[in-house]
Coordinates of C-alpha atoms and ligand atoms in Angstrom, one line a residue:
X596 CA -110.0 195.4 -18.7
X597 CA -108.4 198.4 -20.4
X598 CA -109.2 202.0 -19.1
X599 CA -109.3 204.9 -21.5
X600 CA -109.9 208.5 -20.6
X601 CA -110.7 211.0 -23.3
X602 CA -110.3 214.4 -21.8
X603 CA -111.3 216.8 -23.2
X604 CA -113.5 215.5 -26.0
X605 CA -112.7 218.1 -28.7
X606 CA -115.0 219.4 -31.4
X607 CA -118.0 219.8 -29.1
X608 CA -119.2 222.8 -27.1
X609 CA -117.6 223.1 -23.7
X610 CA -115.6 220.6 -21.8
X611 CA -116.5 216.9 -21.5
X612 CA -114.5 214.0 -20.2
X613 CA -115.3 210.4 -21.0
X614 CA -113.9 207.4 -19.1
X615 CA -114.2 204.0 -20.7
X616 CA -113.5 200.4 -19.5
X617 CA -112.8 198.3 -22.6
X618 CA -112.7 194.5 -22.7
X619 CA -112.0 192.5 -25.9
X620 CA -112.4 195.7 -28.0
X621 CA -115.8 196.5 -26.7
X622 CA -116.8 199.2 -24.2
X623 CA -118.2 197.6 -21.0
X624 CA -118.7 200.7 -18.9
X625 CA -118.7 204.4 -19.7
X626 CA -118.8 207.5 -17.5
X627 CA -119.5 211.0 -18.8
X628 CA -118.2 213.8 -16.7
X629 CA -118.6 217.6 -16.8
X630 CA -115.5 218.9 -15.0
X631 CA -116.7 222.5 -14.7
X632 CA -119.2 224.1 -12.5
X633 CA -122.1 226.3 -13.8
X634 CA -122.9 229.1 -11.4
X635 CA -125.6 230.9 -13.4
X636 CA -128.4 230.0 -11.0
X637 CA -126.4 231.4 -8.1
X638 CA -125.6 234.5 -10.1
X639 CA -129.3 235.1 -10.8
X640 CA -130.5 235.2 -7.2
X641 CA -131.4 238.6 -5.9
X642 CA -131.5 240.2 -9.4
X643 CA -134.3 241.9 -11.2
X644 CA -136.5 239.2 -12.8
X645 CA -136.1 240.7 -16.3
X646 CA -132.3 240.2 -16.0
X647 CA -132.9 236.5 -16.4
X648 CA -133.5 236.8 -20.1
X649 CA -130.2 238.6 -20.6
X650 CA -128.0 236.6 -18.1
X651 CA -129.2 233.1 -18.9
X652 CA -128.2 233.7 -22.6
X653 CA -124.6 233.9 -21.3
X654 CA -124.8 230.2 -20.4
X655 CA -123.8 229.6 -24.0
X656 CA -122.9 231.4 -27.2
X657 CA -124.2 228.6 -29.4
X658 CA -127.8 228.3 -28.2
X659 CA -128.4 231.7 -26.3
X660 CA -131.6 232.3 -28.2
X661 CA -133.1 229.1 -26.7
X662 CA -132.2 230.3 -23.2
X663 CA -133.8 233.7 -23.9
X664 CA -137.0 231.9 -25.2
X665 CA -137.1 229.7 -22.1
X666 CA -136.6 232.6 -19.7
X667 CA -139.1 234.8 -21.5
X668 CA -141.7 232.1 -21.3
X669 CA -140.8 231.5 -17.7
X670 CA -141.4 235.3 -17.0
X671 CA -144.6 235.3 -19.1
X672 CA -145.8 232.6 -16.9
X673 CA -144.8 234.3 -13.6
X674 CA -146.1 237.7 -14.8
X675 CA -149.5 236.3 -16.1
X676 CA -148.6 237.1 -19.7
X677 CA -149.0 233.7 -21.2
X678 CA -151.5 233.9 -24.1
X679 CA -151.2 237.7 -24.3
X680 CA -148.2 238.1 -26.5
X681 CA -149.2 239.8 -29.8
X682 CA -149.0 237.6 -32.9
X683 CA -146.0 239.7 -34.2
X684 CA -144.2 239.0 -30.9
X685 CA -144.8 235.2 -31.1
X686 CA -143.8 235.1 -34.8
X687 CA -140.5 237.0 -34.3
X688 CA -139.6 234.9 -31.2
X689 CA -140.2 231.8 -33.3
X690 CA -138.2 233.2 -36.2
X691 CA -135.3 234.0 -33.9
X692 CA -135.3 230.6 -32.4
X693 CA -135.6 229.1 -35.8
X694 CA -132.4 230.8 -37.0
X695 CA -130.6 229.5 -33.9
X696 CA -131.7 226.0 -34.7
X697 CA -130.5 226.2 -38.2
X698 CA -127.1 227.7 -37.5
X699 CA -126.5 225.3 -34.6
X700 CA -127.4 222.2 -36.7
X701 CA -125.2 223.3 -39.6
X702 CA -122.4 224.1 -37.2
X703 CA -122.7 220.7 -35.7
X704 CA -122.6 218.6 -38.8
X705 CA -119.9 220.5 -40.7
X706 CA -117.7 222.1 -38.2
X707 CA -117.9 219.7 -35.3
X708 CA -118.8 216.2 -36.5
X709 CA -117.7 216.0 -40.2
X710 CA -114.1 215.5 -39.4
X711 CA -114.9 212.2 -37.8
X712 CA -115.8 210.9 -41.2
X713 CA -113.7 212.7 -43.8
X714 CA -110.0 212.4 -44.2
X715 CA -108.4 215.5 -45.5
X716 CA -104.7 214.8 -45.6
X717 CA -104.5 212.1 -48.2
X718 CA -103.4 214.4 -50.9
X719 CA -106.7 214.9 -52.7
X720 CA -106.8 218.5 -51.6
X721 CA -103.4 219.3 -53.0
X722 CA -102.8 223.0 -53.1
X723 CA -105.6 223.7 -50.7
X724 CA -104.3 222.2 -47.5
X725 CA -101.0 221.5 -45.9
X726 CA -100.2 218.8 -43.4
X727 CA -100.5 220.3 -39.9
X728 CA -102.8 223.1 -40.7
X729 CA -105.8 223.8 -38.5
X730 CA -108.7 223.4 -38.3
X731 CA -108.4 220.0 -40.0
X732 CA -105.3 218.6 -38.3
X733 CA -104.2 216.7 -36.4
X734 CA -106.7 213.9 -37.2
X735 CA -107.0 210.4 -35.8
X736 CA -106.0 207.4 -37.9
X737 CA -109.2 205.7 -38.9
X738 CA -111.3 204.0 -41.6
X739 CA -112.2 207.2 -43.5
X740 CA -114.3 206.1 -46.4
X741 CA -115.5 209.0 -48.6
X742 CA -113.7 208.9 -51.9
X743 CA -111.9 211.9 -53.6
X744 CA -115.0 213.4 -55.1
X745 CA -117.1 213.1 -52.0
X746 CA -114.3 214.4 -49.9
X747 CA -113.9 217.5 -52.1
X748 CA -117.7 218.1 -52.0
X749 CA -117.8 217.8 -48.2
X750 CA -114.8 220.1 -47.9
X751 CA -116.5 222.6 -50.2
X752 CA -119.7 222.5 -48.2
X753 CA -117.7 222.8 -44.9
X754 CA -116.4 226.2 -46.1
X755 CA -119.8 227.3 -47.5
X756 CA -121.4 226.3 -44.2
X757 CA -119.4 229.0 -42.5
X758 CA -121.1 231.6 -44.7
X759 CA -124.5 230.0 -44.1
X760 CA -124.1 230.3 -40.4
X761 CA -123.0 234.0 -40.8
X762 CA -126.2 234.6 -42.6
X763 CA -128.3 232.9 -40.0
X764 CA -126.6 235.1 -37.4
X765 CA -127.4 238.2 -39.5
X766 CA -131.0 237.2 -39.7
X767 CA -131.1 237.2 -35.9
X768 CA -129.5 240.6 -35.8
X769 CA -132.3 241.9 -38.1
X770 CA -135.0 241.3 -35.4
X771 CA -132.8 240.8 -32.3
X772 CA -130.2 243.7 -32.7
X773 CA -127.1 241.4 -32.5
X774 CA -125.9 237.8 -32.3
X775 CA -124.8 236.0 -30.2
X776 CA -126.9 237.0 -27.3
X777 CA -129.6 238.9 -29.2
X778 CA -131.7 241.4 -27.3
X779 CA -134.9 240.9 -29.2
X780 CA -136.7 238.4 -27.0
X781 CA -138.1 239.8 -23.7
X782 CA -141.0 239.0 -21.4
X783 CA -144.2 240.0 -23.1
X784 CA -142.9 239.6 -26.7
X785 CA -140.0 241.1 -28.5
X786 CA -138.4 244.6 -28.6
X787 CA -138.7 245.4 -32.2
X788 CA -141.8 245.9 -34.5
X789 CA -141.4 244.4 -38.0
X790 CA -141.0 246.6 -41.0
X791 CA -141.2 245.7 -44.7
X792 CA -137.5 246.3 -45.1
X793 CA -136.6 243.9 -42.3
X794 CA -139.0 241.3 -43.6
X795 CA -137.3 241.4 -47.1
X796 CA -133.8 241.4 -45.6
X797 CA -134.6 238.3 -43.5
X798 CA -136.4 236.4 -46.2
X799 CA -133.8 236.6 -49.0
X800 CA -131.2 235.1 -46.5
X801 CA -133.7 232.5 -45.5
X802 CA -134.3 231.3 -49.0
X803 CA -130.5 230.9 -49.6
X804 CA -130.2 229.0 -46.3
X805 CA -133.1 226.7 -47.3
X806 CA -131.4 226.0 -50.6
X807 CA -128.2 225.0 -48.8
X808 CA -130.1 222.7 -46.4
X809 CA -131.9 221.0 -49.3
X810 CA -129.0 220.7 -51.8
X811 CA -126.0 220.4 -49.6
X812 CA -126.7 219.6 -45.9
X813 CA -129.1 216.8 -46.4
X814 CA -127.3 215.2 -49.3
X815 CA -124.0 215.4 -47.4
X816 CA -125.5 213.7 -44.3
X817 CA -126.8 211.0 -46.7
X818 CA -123.3 210.6 -48.3
X819 CA -121.8 210.1 -44.9
X820 CA -124.6 207.6 -44.0
X821 CA -123.9 205.8 -47.2
X822 CA -120.3 205.4 -46.4
X823 CA -120.8 204.2 -42.8
X824 CA -124.0 202.1 -42.7
X825 CA -122.7 200.3 -39.6
X826 CA -123.5 203.6 -37.7
X827 CA -127.2 202.9 -38.1
X828 CA -126.6 200.2 -35.6
X829 CA -124.1 201.9 -33.3
X830 CA -124.7 204.3 -30.4
X831 CA -128.3 203.5 -29.3
X832 CA -129.4 205.2 -26.1
X833 CA -131.8 203.2 -23.8
X834 CA -134.8 204.1 -26.0
X835 CA -136.5 206.6 -23.7
X836 CA -137.0 210.1 -25.2
X837 CA -138.4 213.4 -24.0
X838 CA -139.5 216.6 -25.9
X839 CA -141.2 219.6 -24.5
X840 CA -142.3 220.8 -27.9
X841 CA -141.8 224.3 -29.4
X842 CA -142.1 226.6 -32.4
X843 CA -145.9 226.9 -32.5
X844 CA -146.6 223.1 -32.7
X845 CA -144.0 222.4 -35.4
X846 CA -142.5 220.1 -32.7
X847 CA -145.0 218.5 -30.4
X848 CA -144.1 217.6 -26.9
X849 CA -144.3 214.1 -25.4
X850 CA -142.3 211.3 -23.8
X851 CA -141.4 207.9 -25.0
X852 CA -140.7 205.3 -22.3
X853 CA -139.7 201.9 -23.6
X854 CA -140.9 202.7 -27.1
X855 CA -144.3 203.9 -25.9
X856 CA -145.5 207.5 -26.4
X857 CA -147.0 209.3 -23.4
X858 CA -148.5 212.7 -23.0
X859 CA -146.0 215.2 -21.4
X860 CA -146.4 215.6 -17.7
X861 CA -143.8 218.0 -16.4
X862 CA -144.5 216.9 -12.9
X863 CA -142.5 213.8 -13.7
X864 CA -139.2 215.7 -14.0
X865 CA -136.7 215.3 -11.2
X866 CA -133.0 215.8 -10.7
X867 CA -130.8 213.4 -8.8
X868 CA -127.3 214.4 -7.6
X869 CA -125.9 211.2 -6.2
X870 CA -122.9 211.2 -8.6
X871 CA -122.9 214.9 -9.2
X872 CA -120.8 217.4 -7.2
X873 CA -123.7 218.8 -5.3
X874 CA -124.9 218.3 -1.7
X875 CA -127.0 215.1 -1.3
X876 CA -130.7 215.5 -0.7
X877 CA -134.0 214.3 -2.1
X878 CA -134.5 214.1 -5.8
X879 CA -136.4 217.3 -6.5
X880 CA -138.6 218.8 -9.2
X881 CA -136.7 221.7 -10.8
X882 CA -139.2 224.2 -9.5
X883 CA -137.9 223.2 -6.0
X884 CA -134.3 222.6 -7.3
X885 CA -131.2 223.6 -5.4
X886 CA -127.7 224.5 -6.5
X887 CA -125.4 223.7 -3.5
X888 CA -122.0 222.7 -4.8
X889 CA -119.9 220.1 -3.0
X890 CA -116.8 219.7 -5.1
X891 CA -115.2 216.9 -3.1
X892 CA -118.2 214.7 -2.7
X893 CA -117.4 210.9 -2.5
X894 CA -118.6 209.0 -5.6
X895 CA -119.3 212.2 -7.6
X896 CA -117.7 212.4 -11.0
X897 CA -119.5 215.2 -12.7
X898 CA -120.8 218.8 -12.3
X899 CA -123.8 217.7 -14.4
X900 CA -126.9 216.7 -12.5
X901 CA -128.9 213.7 -13.4
X902 CA -132.4 214.7 -14.6
X903 CA -134.9 211.9 -15.0
X904 CA -138.5 211.7 -16.3
X905 CA -140.7 209.4 -14.2
X906 CA -137.4 207.8 -13.2
X907 CA -136.3 207.2 -16.8
X908 CA -133.0 208.4 -18.2
X909 CA -134.3 210.1 -21.3
X910 CA -132.4 211.3 -24.5
X911 CA -133.4 214.7 -25.7
X912 CA -132.6 216.5 -29.0
X913 CA -133.4 216.1 -32.7
X914 CA -133.8 212.3 -32.4
X915 CA -136.1 212.6 -29.4
X916 CA -138.2 215.2 -31.3
X917 CA -138.3 212.9 -34.4
X918 CA -139.4 210.0 -32.3
X919 CA -142.1 211.9 -30.4
X920 CA -143.5 213.5 -33.6
X921 CA -143.3 210.3 -35.6
X922 CA -145.1 208.3 -32.9
X923 CA -147.7 211.0 -32.3
X924 CA -148.2 211.4 -36.1
X925 CA -148.0 215.2 -35.6
X926 CA -149.8 216.5 -38.7
X927 CA -147.4 219.5 -38.9
X928 CA -144.5 217.3 -39.8
X929 CA -145.5 213.6 -40.3
X930 CA -145.6 213.8 -44.2
X931 CA -142.1 215.3 -44.3
X932 CA -140.8 212.7 -41.8
X933 CA -142.3 209.8 -43.9
X934 CA -140.9 211.3 -47.1
X935 CA -137.5 211.7 -45.6
X936 CA -137.4 208.2 -44.2
X937 CA -138.2 206.9 -47.6
X938 CA -135.7 209.0 -49.6
X939 CA -132.9 208.5 -47.2
X940 CA -133.3 204.8 -46.7
X941 CA -133.1 205.4 -43.0
X942 CA -134.5 202.3 -41.4
X943 CA -137.1 203.4 -38.7
X944 CA -136.0 200.6 -36.4
X945 CA -132.4 201.9 -36.6
X946 CA -133.1 205.6 -35.9
X947 CA -131.9 205.2 -32.4
X948 CA -128.2 205.4 -33.5
X949 CA -125.3 207.7 -34.5
X950 CA -126.7 208.2 -38.0
X951 CA -130.3 208.6 -36.8
X952 CA -129.2 211.6 -34.8
X953 CA -127.4 213.2 -37.8
X954 CA -130.4 212.4 -40.1
X955 CA -132.9 213.8 -37.6
X956 CA -130.9 217.0 -37.2
X957 CA -130.7 217.6 -40.9
X958 CA -134.3 216.9 -41.4
X959 CA -135.4 219.3 -38.8
X960 CA -133.2 222.0 -40.2
X961 CA -135.3 221.7 -43.3
X962 CA -138.6 221.6 -41.4
X963 CA -137.7 224.8 -39.4
X964 CA -136.6 226.6 -42.6
X965 CA -139.9 225.7 -44.4
X966 CA -141.9 226.9 -41.4
X967 CA -140.0 230.1 -41.2
X968 CA -141.0 230.9 -44.8
X969 CA -144.6 230.8 -43.7
X970 CA -144.0 232.8 -40.5
X971 CA -142.1 235.6 -42.1
X972 CA -145.0 236.3 -44.4
X973 CA -147.4 236.5 -41.6
X974 CA -145.7 239.4 -39.9
X975 CA -147.7 242.6 -39.9
X976 CA -145.4 245.6 -40.5
X977 CA -145.7 248.3 -37.9
X978 CA -148.0 246.1 -35.7
X979 CA -147.4 245.7 -31.9
X980 CA -144.8 243.2 -31.0
X981 CA -144.9 243.3 -27.2
X982 CA -147.6 243.5 -24.4
X983 CA -147.4 245.7 -21.3
X984 CA -146.7 243.9 -18.0
X985 CA -146.1 244.6 -14.3
X986 CA -143.6 242.7 -12.1
X987 CA -145.4 241.2 -9.1
X988 CA -143.8 241.1 -5.7
X989 CA -144.3 237.3 -5.6
X990 CA -144.7 234.9 -8.4
X991 CA -143.7 231.6 -9.9
X992 CA -143.2 230.4 -13.5
X993 CA -142.0 227.7 -15.7
X994 CA -140.7 228.2 -19.3
X995 CA -140.4 225.1 -21.4
X996 CA -139.1 225.0 -25.0
X997 CA -136.8 223.2 -27.3
X998 CA -133.2 224.2 -27.9
X999 CA -131.3 222.8 -30.9
X1000 CA -129.9 220.1 -28.5
X1001 CA -133.2 219.3 -26.9
X1002 CA -135.8 219.9 -24.2
X1003 CA -134.9 223.1 -22.3
X1004 CA -136.7 224.3 -19.1
X1005 CA -136.3 227.3 -16.9
X1006 CA -138.1 227.7 -13.5
X1007 CA -138.3 231.0 -11.6
X1008 CA -139.5 232.1 -8.1
X1009 CA -140.0 235.8 -7.7
X1010 CA -139.7 237.0 -4.1
X1011 CA -139.9 240.6 -2.9
X1012 CA -139.8 241.7 -6.6
X1013 CA -136.5 240.0 -7.3
X1014 CA -135.4 236.5 -8.3
X1015 CA -135.6 234.3 -5.2
X1016 CA -134.7 231.1 -7.0
X1017 CA -133.9 230.1 -10.6
X1018 CA -133.2 226.7 -12.1
X1019 CA -132.3 225.7 -15.6
X1020 CA -132.4 222.1 -16.8
X1021 CA -130.7 222.1 -20.2
X1022 CA -130.6 219.5 -22.9
X1023 CA -127.0 218.4 -22.3
X1024 CA -127.9 217.9 -18.6
X1025 CA -130.2 215.1 -19.9
X1026 CA -127.9 213.6 -22.5
X1027 CA -124.5 213.9 -20.6
X1028 CA -126.0 213.1 -17.2
X1029 CA -124.0 210.8 -14.9
X1030 CA -125.5 207.8 -13.1
X1031 CA -128.5 208.6 -10.9
X1032 CA -129.5 207.4 -7.4
X1033 CA -130.5 204.1 -8.9
X1034 CA -127.2 203.8 -10.7
X1035 CA -128.9 204.2 -14.1
X1036 CA -126.5 205.6 -16.7
X1037 CA -127.1 208.8 -18.7
X1038 CA -128.0 208.5 -22.4
X1039 CA -124.4 209.2 -23.6
X1040 CA -123.1 206.6 -21.2
X1041 CA -125.6 204.0 -22.4
X1042 CA -124.9 204.8 -26.1
X1043 CA -121.2 204.2 -25.5
X1044 CA -121.6 200.9 -23.7
X1045 CA -121.3 198.1 -26.3
X1046 CA -119.6 200.3 -28.8
X1047 CA -116.4 198.8 -30.3
X1048 CA -113.0 200.5 -30.0
X1049 CA -110.6 199.1 -32.6
X1050 CA -107.5 201.1 -31.6
X1051 CA -107.4 202.8 -28.2
X1052 CA -104.7 205.2 -29.6
X1053 CA -107.3 206.4 -32.1
X1054 CA -110.7 206.0 -30.4
X1055 CA -112.8 207.3 -33.3
X1056 CA -115.8 205.0 -32.7
X1057 CA -116.7 206.3 -29.2
X1058 CA -116.0 209.9 -30.3
X1059 CA -118.4 209.4 -33.2
X1060 CA -121.0 208.2 -30.7
X1061 CA -120.5 211.1 -28.3
X1062 CA -120.4 213.8 -31.0
X1063 CA -123.7 212.5 -32.5
X1064 CA -125.4 213.9 -29.5
X1065 CA -123.9 217.4 -30.2
X1066 CA -123.2 217.8 -26.5
X1067 CA -122.8 221.3 -25.1
X1068 CA -121.1 221.2 -21.7
X1069 CA -121.0 225.0 -21.7
X1070 CA -124.8 224.7 -21.3
X1071 CA -124.7 221.8 -18.9
X1072 CA -122.0 223.3 -16.6
X1073 CA -120.3 226.6 -16.5
X1074 CA -117.6 228.8 -14.8
X1075 CA -114.0 227.8 -14.6
X1076 CA -112.2 226.1 -11.8
X1077 CA -108.8 227.2 -10.8
X1078 CA -106.8 224.0 -11.4
X1079 CA -108.8 222.3 -14.1
X1080 CA -109.3 219.2 -11.9
X1081 CA -113.0 219.6 -11.4
X1082 CA -112.7 219.9 -7.7
X1083 CA -110.9 223.0 -6.7
X1084 CA -113.4 225.7 -7.7
X1085 CA -114.8 229.0 -6.6
X1086 CA -117.9 230.8 -7.7
X1087 CA -116.6 233.6 -9.8
Ligands
LIG241 NI1 -124.8 225.4 -25.4 FE1 -127.8 224.4 -25.4 C1 -128.6 223.9 -26.9 C2 -129.2 224.7 -24.4 S1 -127.3 222.4 -24.8 S2 -125.9 224.6 -26.7 O1 -129.0 223.5 -27.8 O2 -130.1 224.9 -23.8 O3 -127.5 221.9 -23.3
LIG242 MG1 -129.7 223.1 -13.4

């Protein structure tokens, strides 16, 4: 049995370590560890409840808008505001979250994942690139398959994607003041009323971005899929999926256990800490969740907790949303899903795979952009965008939404007018979870087990599997330790 540790996994968000046991070129056991501690829940205690929407965004610079949405919904719930947000407020919240989805998905495919599939130092880019230049080098030796023309097109789109992401950020600044960490989304709605100017500014960027998704992003994903068809059959998770749903029904919520769709019941969410660096205790629902670090705990190998749904280790993210919406025949998206599956040649039975995740992500970028075109034209210039609220001395709330990487939940308890307890269960906590109290592996661990590794000096296959999940360890865990060993830490 050969042991291989990849630490850190590069070209992801945050810091992830992967430990593999390999026999006869196949991964027998995989462990995914988050070596840093996230103290945001501790930082929030005792603060003004509205601070949650500003502070939780600092969990991550890639998906901050999702955290502001989850915390605003959480506060809406605790403040009795659910259902009272003016239509402009709901629409602008969804437009801001939509921009965040698109920029995050484009970022993932081009700037994080593409270099797993495209070799740029074989001379075809003569004059453009020099051996040793970042961000393209160094690169593992591997079976890079795209030919010269495909490589040049992917490289061209890699550069163009930087500009597309800039424009998606500008769109968030139009209604959210700035990006990252926009200040638009608040409890009760958003901070800014729409104007005709802002609508026009937003819309022309949106049309350009939609054009890029249709004519570059989706074709580029299909090019990669065409070059590497074996990845339709590599990297399956256990087949359990969870989505909370978001964006005004564009994505429906639901759970898939052993291939069967179920209605979402958030009471089934628990978190186990047996192999996580937290004090042992019962598995708890997040509304009762605790953040009690124990860095030196025996048997613990991650700062990520192990959330489970009805005891199942569920994958979340674009593939989970695709599965839930496909199986529930969500009328908002089912025609587009069917059409995409046909055009892409994506075999439905092989969607639970590396390529299935990339395809699902590209498809939903298009679904979101198309929906945003409708929403932007529904805004009423000058109309109210927020409702008045009072902060109660005592209250409780839950805020569930979807982040680019999957189901995101925040839970608050207000005590004496301040935050008494706050818990976040983020997408990568699900996907990168360690084993739980029943020793069930997390989705990334399962997807790695059974994956081939041809050359342990160039472990591209497991890296392709891990990156297909678009993990964000900054979201899952946070705050630096002093020695980088995952044990010796202090709450900063
Ligand atoms: Ni830091 Fe995040 C997303 C959230 S992932 S990127 O998407 O919430 O855990
Ligand atoms: Mg948590």
